[in-house]
Amino acid sequence: MQLTEQYRPNQWSEVVGQDKALGMLNRLAKRSLAGRAYWIAGPSGTGKSTIARLIALEVADPFNIDEVDATDLSAAAVRDLERISHLRGLGEKSGRAFIVNEAHGLNKAAVRQLLTTLEADRVPSHVVWVFTTTDHGAALFDGIDKSPLLSRCMEVPLAKFGMTHSFALHAKQVAEREGLDGQPLEDYLALVKKHKNNLRAVLQEIESGVMSTDLDETEVSEVADCVSQLLGR
């Protein structure tokens, strides 16, 4: 199993660098996270998918969580998910969750249907919808103003900056546990900065051995260049 999946947080206490978002969600959880739609925007590798899945798991068992890519979501598919949403899930948790990844790729027909599906009185009290996107600035979905859809969602304030130190500490701890550590914290800080706070990319590079003392400086440089080229494809 890749380090990125092996060390993906399975509970809220394991999430790194997103204290503001977790604080908001913790306050909402005191009432209920269900019966809502959430919008999570942030750069790659900063915790969008992890937080989306943790929200979903608060409400539903894993087999009652549907995860789809926005580009595959048609108006008919949205209607199908809405019909499913009215059926309670089987299992310890009776809720259902729908995660829509890369939400900036929603097409015009899907957006129009979601405007109806996500009306406050139409989202069942046992259901959550979670949208994730790397796109902060776009004002349009396929030519449609995104404001009406966002107004139907609770926006989760994902941090863009200020995570470098916490990400570096976490990365070093992972490297130590895996026997891949051999460098001071300063090198991990540099690695996180190099990848612009993309923790997934940092862990992938650590897995390649660039922080291990088993490699000499030339080998470290060669491996780092190779990983960077692969990540840039």
XYZ file of N, CA and C in Angstrom:
699
model
N 0.841 -1.195 0.000
C 0.000 0.000 0.000
C 0.880 1.251 0.000
N 0.539 2.224 -0.825
C 1.297 3.459 -0.885
C 1.171 4.224 0.429
N 2.211 4.989 0.752
C 2.185 5.764 1.993
C 1.010 6.729 2.028
N 0.652 7.293 0.869
C -0.451 8.253 0.842
C -1.756 7.631 1.311
N -1.965 6.358 0.998
C -3.178 5.678 1.453
C -2.988 5.066 2.837
N -1.802 4.537 3.084
C -1.519 3.930 4.386
C -1.686 4.935 5.526
N -1.314 6.193 5.257
C -1.376 7.215 6.298
C -2.495 8.228 6.067
N -3.463 7.886 5.231
C -4.634 8.751 5.088
C -5.412 8.718 6.401
N -5.759 9.855 6.969
C -6.468 9.872 8.259
C -7.783 9.093 8.224
N -7.997 8.294 9.255
C -9.239 7.549 9.407
C -10.135 8.146 10.479
N -9.633 9.171 11.147
C -10.427 9.860 12.156
C -9.983 11.321 12.210
N -10.844 12.166 12.783
C -10.601 13.599 12.766
C -9.287 13.981 13.442
N -8.921 13.292 14.500
C -7.712 13.646 15.245
C -6.438 13.442 14.437
N -6.508 12.714 13.331
C -5.332 12.449 12.507
C -5.155 13.465 11.380
N -6.132 14.335 11.182
C -6.041 15.338 10.113
C -5.034 16.413 10.517
N -4.157 16.771 9.594
C -3.066 17.710 9.875
C -3.283 19.032 9.139
N -3.082 20.139 9.841
C -2.993 21.443 9.199
C -4.294 22.112 8.808
N -5.440 21.576 9.246
C -6.724 22.158 8.856
C -7.593 22.415 10.089
N -7.007 23.087 11.074
C -7.697 23.295 12.346
C -8.973 24.117 12.215
N -8.956 25.139 11.363
C -10.141 25.985 11.211
C -11.316 25.181 10.652
N -11.047 24.382 9.625
C -12.097 23.561 9.030
C -12.633 22.548 10.044
N -11.728 21.919 10.785
C -12.156 20.925 11.776
C -12.954 21.574 12.896
N -12.582 22.785 13.290
C -13.329 23.481 14.323
C -14.755 23.753 13.889
N -14.923 24.203 12.639
C -16.261 24.462 12.126
C -17.097 23.187 12.074
N -16.496 22.117 11.554
C -17.218 20.854 11.430
C -17.558 20.268 12.800
N -16.666 20.454 13.758
C -16.942 19.977 15.116
C -18.146 20.704 15.714
N -18.245 22.010 15.467
C -19.397 22.758 15.962
C -20.687 22.300 15.287
N -20.621 22.049 13.979
C -21.800 21.565 13.268
C -22.207 20.173 13.746
N -21.206 19.337 14.035
C -21.477 17.957 14.449
C -22.262 17.885 15.751
N -22.168 18.916 16.585
C -22.912 18.922 17.842
C -24.420 18.947 17.580
N -24.791 19.473 16.409
C -26.192 19.417 15.985
C -26.382 18.194 15.086
N -25.717 18.220 13.950
C -25.685 17.086 13.031
C -24.996 17.514 11.753
N -24.140 16.658 11.231
C -23.518 16.940 9.946
C -24.432 16.552 8.794
N -25.444 15.768 9.082
C -26.345 15.271 8.043
C -27.382 16.324 7.670
N -28.060 16.069 6.544
C -29.089 16.973 6.072
C -28.534 18.201 5.394
N -27.268 18.145 4.957
C -26.599 19.306 4.377
C -25.770 18.919 3.151
N -25.378 19.961 2.408
C -24.376 19.818 1.352
C -23.165 20.644 1.758
N -21.966 20.153 1.435
C -20.722 20.817 1.800
C -19.901 21.086 0.540
N -19.181 22.212 0.580
C -18.319 22.591 -0.541
C -16.905 22.760 0.011
N -15.950 21.930 -0.476
C -14.576 21.967 0.016
C -13.650 22.294 -1.151
N -13.037 23.481 -1.111
C -12.113 23.912 -2.156
C -10.730 24.116 -1.564
N -9.716 23.649 -2.275
C -8.358 23.817 -1.787
C -7.359 23.215 -2.748
N -6.083 23.584 -2.631
C -5.044 23.031 -3.498
C -4.908 21.519 -3.325
N -4.313 20.880 -4.308
C -4.093 19.431 -4.258
C -3.247 19.054 -3.042
N -3.615 17.945 -2.418
C -2.804 17.392 -1.341
C -2.943 18.073 -0.009
N -3.991 18.916 0.171
C -4.145 19.628 1.443
C -5.270 19.061 2.314
N -5.935 17.998 1.860
C -6.896 17.324 2.720
C -8.340 17.322 2.274
N -8.633 17.765 1.052
C -10.023 17.828 0.585
C -10.713 16.466 0.627
N -10.113 15.493 -0.043
C -10.736 14.169 -0.130
C -10.844 13.510 1.240
N -9.809 13.692 2.060
C -9.822 13.111 3.403
C -10.972 13.668 4.220
N -11.121 14.989 4.230
C -12.188 15.610 5.018
C -13.552 15.223 4.452
N -13.672 15.163 3.125
C -14.936 14.752 2.514
C -15.330 13.350 2.972
N -14.364 12.442 2.978
C -14.670 11.061 3.373
C -14.981 10.955 4.859
N -14.326 11.768 5.682
C -14.620 11.743 7.116
C -16.019 12.301 7.398
N -16.419 13.334 6.667
C -17.793 13.829 6.792
C -18.764 12.719 6.425
N -18.497 12.054 5.298
C -19.381 10.976 4.845
C -19.471 9.855 5.875
N -18.335 9.501 6.469
C -18.314 8.399 7.438
C -19.008 8.745 8.753
N -19.182 10.036 9.029
C -19.945 10.428 10.207
C -21.412 10.047 10.052
N -21.842 9.962 8.799
C -23.264 9.773 8.507
C -23.573 8.364 8.009
N -22.668 7.789 7.223
C -22.967 6.545 6.517
C -21.856 5.517 6.671
N -22.229 4.248 6.584
C -21.241 3.178 6.497
C -20.591 3.234 5.116
N -19.370 2.697 4.971
C -18.656 2.812 3.697
C -19.440 2.350 2.480
N -20.237 1.292 2.621
C -20.961 0.787 1.457
C -22.187 1.634 1.109
N -22.460 2.649 1.910
C -23.554 3.577 1.596
C -23.014 4.962 1.213
N -21.729 4.982 0.797
C -21.106 6.217 0.330
C -20.850 6.084 -1.167
N -21.440 6.970 -1.956
C -21.220 6.997 -3.405
C -20.256 8.123 -3.730
N -19.160 7.789 -4.431
C -18.159 8.777 -4.800
C -18.072 8.834 -6.320
N -18.317 10.012 -6.895
C -18.356 10.150 -8.351
C -17.500 11.323 -8.788
N -17.089 11.299 -10.045
C -16.369 12.418 -10.639
C -17.386 13.345 -11.300
N -17.218 14.636 -11.096
C -18.198 15.597 -11.601
C -18.410 15.492 -13.102
N -17.355 15.188 -13.849
C -17.491 15.123 -15.303
C -18.381 13.966 -15.747
N -18.604 12.990 -14.866
C -19.458 11.845 -15.195
C -20.890 12.040 -14.704
N -21.173 13.193 -14.108
C -22.470 13.398 -13.475
C -23.411 14.137 -14.424
N -24.402 13.429 -14.911
C -25.422 14.024 -15.770
C -26.629 14.413 -14.921
N -27.565 15.131 -15.514
C -28.794 15.485 -14.795
C -29.538 14.222 -14.379
N -29.575 13.234 -15.261
C -30.258 11.974 -14.939
C -29.574 11.264 -13.780
N -28.226 11.304 -13.761
C -27.488 10.658 -12.664
C -27.775 11.355 -11.341
N -27.885 12.691 -11.360
C -28.223 13.422 -10.140
C -29.602 13.008 -9.645
N -30.551 12.886 -10.561
C -31.911 12.464 -10.168
C -31.891 11.060 -9.586
N -31.071 10.176 -10.164
C -30.966 8.809 -9.633
C -30.417 8.822 -8.210
N -29.382 9.639 -7.973
C -28.807 9.720 -6.628
C -29.816 10.314 -5.644
N -30.601 11.278 -6.113
C -31.607 11.857 -5.232
C -32.652 10.810 -4.836
N -33.047 9.980 -5.792
C -34.015 8.917 -5.467
C -33.434 7.952 -4.432
N -32.163 7.584 -4.643
C -31.499 6.690 -3.692
C -31.419 7.327 -2.309
N -31.221 8.639 -2.285
C -31.019 9.333 -1.016
C -32.207 9.228 -0.073
N -33.380 8.964 -0.615
C -34.566 8.871 0.233
C -34.692 7.499 0.906
N -33.835 6.562 0.509
C -33.815 5.243 1.132
C -32.720 5.221 2.199
N -33.056 4.862 3.384
C -32.039 4.790 4.441
C -31.091 3.626 4.169
N -29.847 3.811 4.554
C -28.860 2.774 4.338
C -29.008 1.631 5.327
N -28.552 0.466 4.914
C -28.553 -0.694 5.791
C -27.209 -0.763 6.496
N -27.207 -1.081 7.763
C -25.962 -1.159 8.514
C -26.068 -0.429 9.830
N -24.936 -0.295 10.496
C -24.914 0.358 11.801
C -25.369 1.808 11.701
N -24.934 2.487 10.619
C -25.385 3.853 10.370
C -26.414 3.807 9.246
N -27.473 4.539 9.407
C -28.559 4.451 8.430
C -28.532 5.550 7.391
N -27.459 6.368 7.387
C -27.396 7.476 6.459
C -26.807 7.105 5.107
N -26.798 8.096 4.222
C -26.178 7.960 2.909
C -25.342 9.209 2.617
N -24.278 9.031 1.854
C -23.409 10.158 1.518
C -23.041 10.104 0.046
N -22.965 11.277 -0.563
C -22.607 11.410 -1.972
C -21.458 12.408 -2.076
N -20.307 11.935 -2.570
C -19.128 12.785 -2.735
C -18.927 13.039 -4.224
N -18.881 14.308 -4.607
C -18.660 14.696 -6.002
C -17.286 15.342 -6.099
N -16.348 14.640 -6.705
C -14.977 15.140 -6.833
C -14.799 15.996 -8.075
N -13.803 16.907 -8.020
C -13.506 17.821 -9.132
C -14.772 18.558 -9.565
N -15.449 19.161 -8.589
C -16.771 19.754 -8.819
C -16.752 20.897 -9.833
N -15.585 21.494 -10.094
C -15.511 22.551 -11.111
C -15.823 22.005 -12.497
N -15.837 20.662 -12.634
C -16.139 20.052 -13.926
C -17.607 19.747 -14.140
N -18.473 20.183 -13.231
C -19.915 19.950 -13.394
C -20.424 20.593 -14.684
N -21.274 19.880 -15.396
C -21.834 20.450 -16.624
C -23.133 21.198 -16.339
N -23.584 21.942 -17.310
C -24.728 22.835 -17.153
C -25.978 22.086 -16.693
N -26.264 20.940 -17.310
C -27.476 20.194 -16.964
C -27.411 19.664 -15.536
N -26.230 19.178 -15.134
C -26.081 18.655 -13.768
C -26.248 19.766 -12.736
N -25.676 20.937 -13.014
C -25.798 22.065 -12.086
C -27.258 22.447 -11.914
N -27.983 22.546 -13.014
C -29.401 22.928 -12.934
C -30.193 21.927 -12.114
N -29.893 20.629 -12.276
C -30.603 19.628 -11.489
C -30.211 19.700 -10.020
N -28.936 19.962 -9.758
C -28.476 20.067 -8.363
C -29.124 21.245 -7.641
N -29.431 22.302 -8.363
C -30.095 23.441 -7.738
C -31.441 23.026 -7.140
N -32.078 22.072 -7.777
C -33.339 21.541 -7.243
C -33.085 20.503 -6.160
N -32.178 19.584 -6.446
C -31.893 18.480 -5.515
C -31.408 18.983 -4.157
N -30.651 20.075 -4.162
C -30.039 20.552 -2.924
C -30.854 21.634 -2.215
N -32.072 21.867 -2.660
C -32.942 22.757 -1.891
C -33.050 22.219 -0.467
N -33.053 23.115 0.517
C -32.983 22.711 1.928
C -34.030 21.686 2.314
N -35.219 21.804 1.759
C -36.286 20.892 2.161
C -36.263 19.582 1.386
N -35.287 19.429 0.480
C -35.216 18.204 -0.327
C -34.080 17.273 0.088
N -33.129 17.764 0.877
C -32.027 16.908 1.344
C -32.491 16.200 2.615
N -32.658 14.879 2.564
C -33.132 14.146 3.747
C -32.212 14.334 4.949
N -32.763 14.201 6.123
C -32.010 14.443 7.361
C -30.935 13.393 7.615
N -30.914 12.305 6.840
C -29.893 11.262 7.013
C -28.849 11.292 5.892
N -28.802 12.378 5.109
C -27.986 12.427 3.894
C -27.009 13.604 3.929
N -25.814 13.385 3.377
C -24.890 14.493 3.102
C -24.431 14.417 1.651
N -24.277 15.591 1.063
C -23.611 15.751 -0.222
C -22.320 16.517 0.053
N -21.209 16.081 -0.549
C -19.934 16.771 -0.361
C -19.283 16.977 -1.729
N -18.978 18.231 -2.036
C -18.326 18.583 -3.295
C -16.886 19.005 -3.004
N -15.944 18.482 -3.783
C -14.548 18.870 -3.612
C -14.019 19.437 -4.926
N -13.140 20.432 -4.819
C -12.570 21.044 -6.014
C -11.245 21.717 -5.701
N -10.365 21.745 -6.697
C -9.105 22.471 -6.579
C -9.251 23.887 -7.110
N -10.402 24.206 -7.682
C -10.611 25.485 -8.361
C -11.235 26.501 -7.411
N -10.463 27.521 -7.036
C -10.965 28.550 -6.124
C -11.635 29.704 -6.852
N -11.084 30.067 -8.010
C -11.442 31.357 -8.565
C -12.529 31.384 -9.616
N -12.823 30.250 -10.238
C -13.779 30.269 -11.346
C -15.150 30.730 -10.888
N -15.744 31.640 -11.668
C -17.066 32.166 -11.328
C -18.181 31.407 -12.025
N -17.789 30.526 -12.941
C -18.799 29.847 -13.750
C -18.624 28.332 -13.743
N -19.752 27.623 -13.877
C -19.754 26.198 -14.184
C -20.318 26.081 -15.586
N -19.498 25.699 -16.541
C -20.012 25.450 -17.888
C -20.911 26.603 -18.351
N -20.508 27.834 -18.051
C -21.282 28.989 -18.476
C -22.373 29.429 -17.524
N -22.506 28.740 -16.362
C -23.535 29.080 -15.379
C -22.874 29.686 -14.144
N -23.449 30.758 -13.628
C -22.968 31.379 -12.403
C -22.979 30.340 -11.284
N -21.854 30.201 -10.582
C -21.781 29.162 -9.549
C -22.405 29.588 -8.219
N -22.723 30.865 -8.070
C -23.232 31.357 -6.787
C -24.487 30.633 -6.296
N -25.495 30.379 -7.148
C -26.688 29.683 -6.654
C -26.390 28.296 -6.073
N -25.463 27.577 -6.708
C -25.123 26.256 -6.185
C -24.357 26.384 -4.868
N -23.401 27.307 -4.813
C -22.636 27.494 -3.577
C -23.530 27.932 -2.425
N -24.574 28.681 -2.730
C -25.474 29.138 -1.671
C -26.248 27.993 -1.037
N -26.284 26.850 -1.707
C -26.959 25.677 -1.179
C -26.010 24.767 -0.398
N -24.744 25.178 -0.330
C -23.726 24.361 0.341
C -23.115 25.103 1.530
N -22.662 24.337 2.497
C -21.866 24.876 3.589
C -20.415 24.858 3.131
N -19.812 26.041 2.982
C -18.425 26.102 2.528
C -17.475 25.806 3.688
N -16.611 24.831 3.512
C -15.641 24.434 4.532
C -14.354 25.220 4.289
N -13.888 25.992 5.277
C -12.754 26.898 5.082
C -11.407 26.184 5.095
N -11.062 25.550 3.996
C -9.802 24.807 3.929
C -8.624 25.780 3.821
N -7.639 25.602 4.676
C -6.470 26.494 4.677
C -5.642 26.297 3.416
N -5.116 27.399 2.883
C -4.218 27.349 1.732
C -2.765 27.536 2.164
N -2.592 28.245 3.297
C -1.246 28.575 3.767
C -1.125 28.214 5.251
N 0.113 28.260 5.744
C 0.341 28.058 7.166
C 0.417 26.610 7.603
N 0.462 25.676 6.644
C 0.520 24.257 7.011
C 1.923 23.676 6.915
N 2.897 24.482 6.464
C 4.222 23.946 6.142
C 4.854 23.209 7.313
N 4.843 23.809 8.490
C 5.505 23.197 9.636
C 4.802 21.926 10.077
N 3.470 21.956 10.161
C 2.737 20.767 10.595
C 2.852 19.648 9.565
N 2.861 19.990 8.280
C 3.032 18.975 7.240
C 4.436 18.370 7.315
N 5.447 19.213 7.558
C 6.825 18.717 7.645
C 6.997 17.780 8.831
N 6.431 18.144 9.982
C 6.500 17.277 11.156
C 5.832 15.934 10.887
N 4.660 15.983 10.270
C 3.931 14.745 9.959
C 4.731 13.885 8.983
N 5.292 14.521 7.962
C 6.070 13.776 6.967
C 7.283 13.107 7.605
N 7.952 13.813 8.499
C 9.121 13.231 9.176
C 8.700 12.057 10.056
N 7.573 12.178 10.744
C 7.081 11.082 11.580
C 6.770 9.843 10.739
N 6.153 10.064 9.570
C 5.867 8.943 8.669
C 7.170 8.296 8.207
N 8.136 9.112 7.817
C 9.423 8.584 7.361
C 10.114 7.778 8.453
N 10.048 8.254 9.676
C 10.656 7.539 10.808
C 10.005 6.177 11.014
N 8.679 6.145 10.976
C 7.963 4.873 11.178
C 8.287 3.866 10.083
N 8.543 4.372 8.875
C 8.776 3.488 7.734
C 10.254 3.202 7.487
N 11.122 3.721 8.369
C 12.551 3.509 8.180
C 13.107 4.242 6.982
N 12.483 5.360 6.622
C 12.902 6.126 5.453
C 13.476 7.486 5.832
N 13.741 7.685 7.116
C 14.205 8.983 7.605
C 15.716 8.984 7.789
N 16.304 10.117 7.512
C 17.732 10.273 7.757
C 18.138 11.719 7.649
N 17.138 12.600 7.589
C 17.398 14.012 7.369
C 16.780 14.858 8.480
N 17.306 16.044 8.724
C 16.758 16.928 9.753
C 15.429 17.530 9.311
N 14.724 18.107 10.278
C 13.417 18.692 9.993
C 13.507 19.763 8.911
N 14.606 20.489 8.873
C 14.757 21.560 7.887
C 14.600 21.033 6.461
N 15.069 19.806 6.223
C 14.951 19.233 4.886
C 13.500 18.896 4.553
N 12.740 18.508 5.566
C 11.319 18.231 5.341
C 10.549 19.522 5.080
N 10.931 20.587 5.786
C 10.325 21.893 5.529
C 10.579 22.314 4.082
N 11.804 22.101 3.627
C 12.144 22.446 2.244
C 11.356 21.589 1.258
N 11.168 20.319 1.587
C 10.437 19.415 0.702
C 8.972 19.835 0.594
N 8.369 20.197 1.726
C 6.977 20.645 1.714
C 6.835 21.931 0.913
N 7.767 22.849 1.085
C 7.724 24.100 0.322
C 7.900 23.827 -1.167
N 8.787 22.895 -1.483
C 9.021 22.542 -2.884
C 7.737 22.077 -3.550
N 6.937 21.322 -2.802
C 5.691 20.782 -3.351
C 4.476 21.648 -3.018
N 4.730 22.880 -2.561
C 3.662 23.860 -2.334
C 2.551 23.307 -1.447
N 2.967 22.688 -0.327
C 2.045 22.146 0.677
C 1.178 20.995 0.164
N 1.641 20.308 -0.858
C 0.939 19.126 -1.339
C 1.495 17.920 -0.570
N 0.791 17.544 0.499
C 1.290 16.474 1.367
C 1.342 15.142 0.645
N 0.423 14.917 -0.270
C 0.442 13.671 -1.046
C 1.735 13.552 -1.836
N 2.133 14.638 -2.508
C 3.375 14.630 -3.287
C 4.592 14.455 -2.382
N 4.553 15.053 -1.199
C 5.657 14.917 -0.240
C 5.828 13.460 0.173
N 4.732 12.791 0.511
C 4.819 11.392 0.943
C 5.269 10.486 -0.202
N 4.857 10.818 -1.417
C 5.305 10.024 -2.559
C 6.821 10.135 -2.729
N 7.348 11.336 -2.527
C 8.790 11.510 -2.675
C 9.545 10.827 -1.538
N 8.995 10.897 -0.329
C 9.619 10.202 0.810
C 9.654 8.701 0.543
N 8.574 8.187 -0.037
C 8.511 6.748 -0.327
C 9.593 6.333 -1.320
N 10.005 7.260 -2.177
C 11.055 6.944 -3.149
C 12.424 6.837 -2.501
N 12.543 7.313 -1.230
C 13.793 7.158 -0.500
C 14.667 8.388 -0.431
N 14.140 9.558 -0.850
C 15.004 10.735 -0.908
C 15.432 11.229 0.467
N 14.730 10.820 1.526
C 15.113 11.235 2.873
C 15.909 10.171 3.621
N 16.195 9.093 2.956
C 16.909 7.993 3.592
C 18.416 8.190 3.511
N 19.135 7.781 4.548
C 20.605 7.871 4.554
C 21.236 6.752 3.742
N 20.403 5.839 3.222
C 20.934 4.743 2.419
C 21.398 5.211 1.043
N 20.984 6.428 0.636
C 21.363 6.951 -0.667
C 22.456 8.008 -0.502
N 23.388 8.077 -1.440
C 24.344 9.169 -1.410
C 23.722 10.396 -2.060
N 24.421 11.518 -2.044
C 23.836 12.774 -2.503
C 23.453 12.727 -3.980
N 24.267 12.074 -4.792
C 23.965 11.982 -6.214
C 22.698 11.184 -6.448
N 22.575 10.055 -5.732
C 21.391 9.220 -5.883
C 20.138 9.942 -5.400
N 20.269 10.672 -4.300
C 19.131 11.432 -3.785
C 18.651 12.428 -4.832
N 19.604 13.144 -5.445
C 19.252 14.132 -6.459
C 18.577 13.483 -7.656
N 19.121 12.326 -8.089
C 18.555 11.631 -9.247
C 17.138 11.144 -8.962
N 16.923 10.578 -7.764
C 15.598 10.087 -7.399
C 14.611 11.241 -7.307
N 15.032 12.352 -6.680
C 14.159 13.513 -6.533
C 13.743 14.058 -7.898
N 14.710 14.140 -8.832
C 14.398 14.622 -10.175
C 13.415 13.698 -10.877
N 13.606 12.394 -10.700
C 12.718 11.407 -11.331
C 11.296 11.543 -10.794
N 11.166 11.639 -9.469
C 9.849 11.773 -8.843
C 9.171 13.052 -9.306
N 9.927 14.153 -9.341
C 9.368 15.446 -9.756
C 8.849 15.358 -11.191
N 9.593 14.670 -12.066
C 9.153 14.524 -13.445
C 7.880 13.709 -13.528
N 7.783 12.648 -12.739
C 6.581 11.815 -12.737
C 5.380 12.582 -12.219
N 5.579 13.365 -11.158
C 4.474 14.145 -10.577
C 4.038 15.251 -11.520
N 4.938 15.701 -12.360
C 4.598 16.799 -13.269
C 3.889 16.356 -14.531
N 3.767 15.049 -14.721
C 3.103 14.570 -15.939
C 1.597 14.791 -15.850
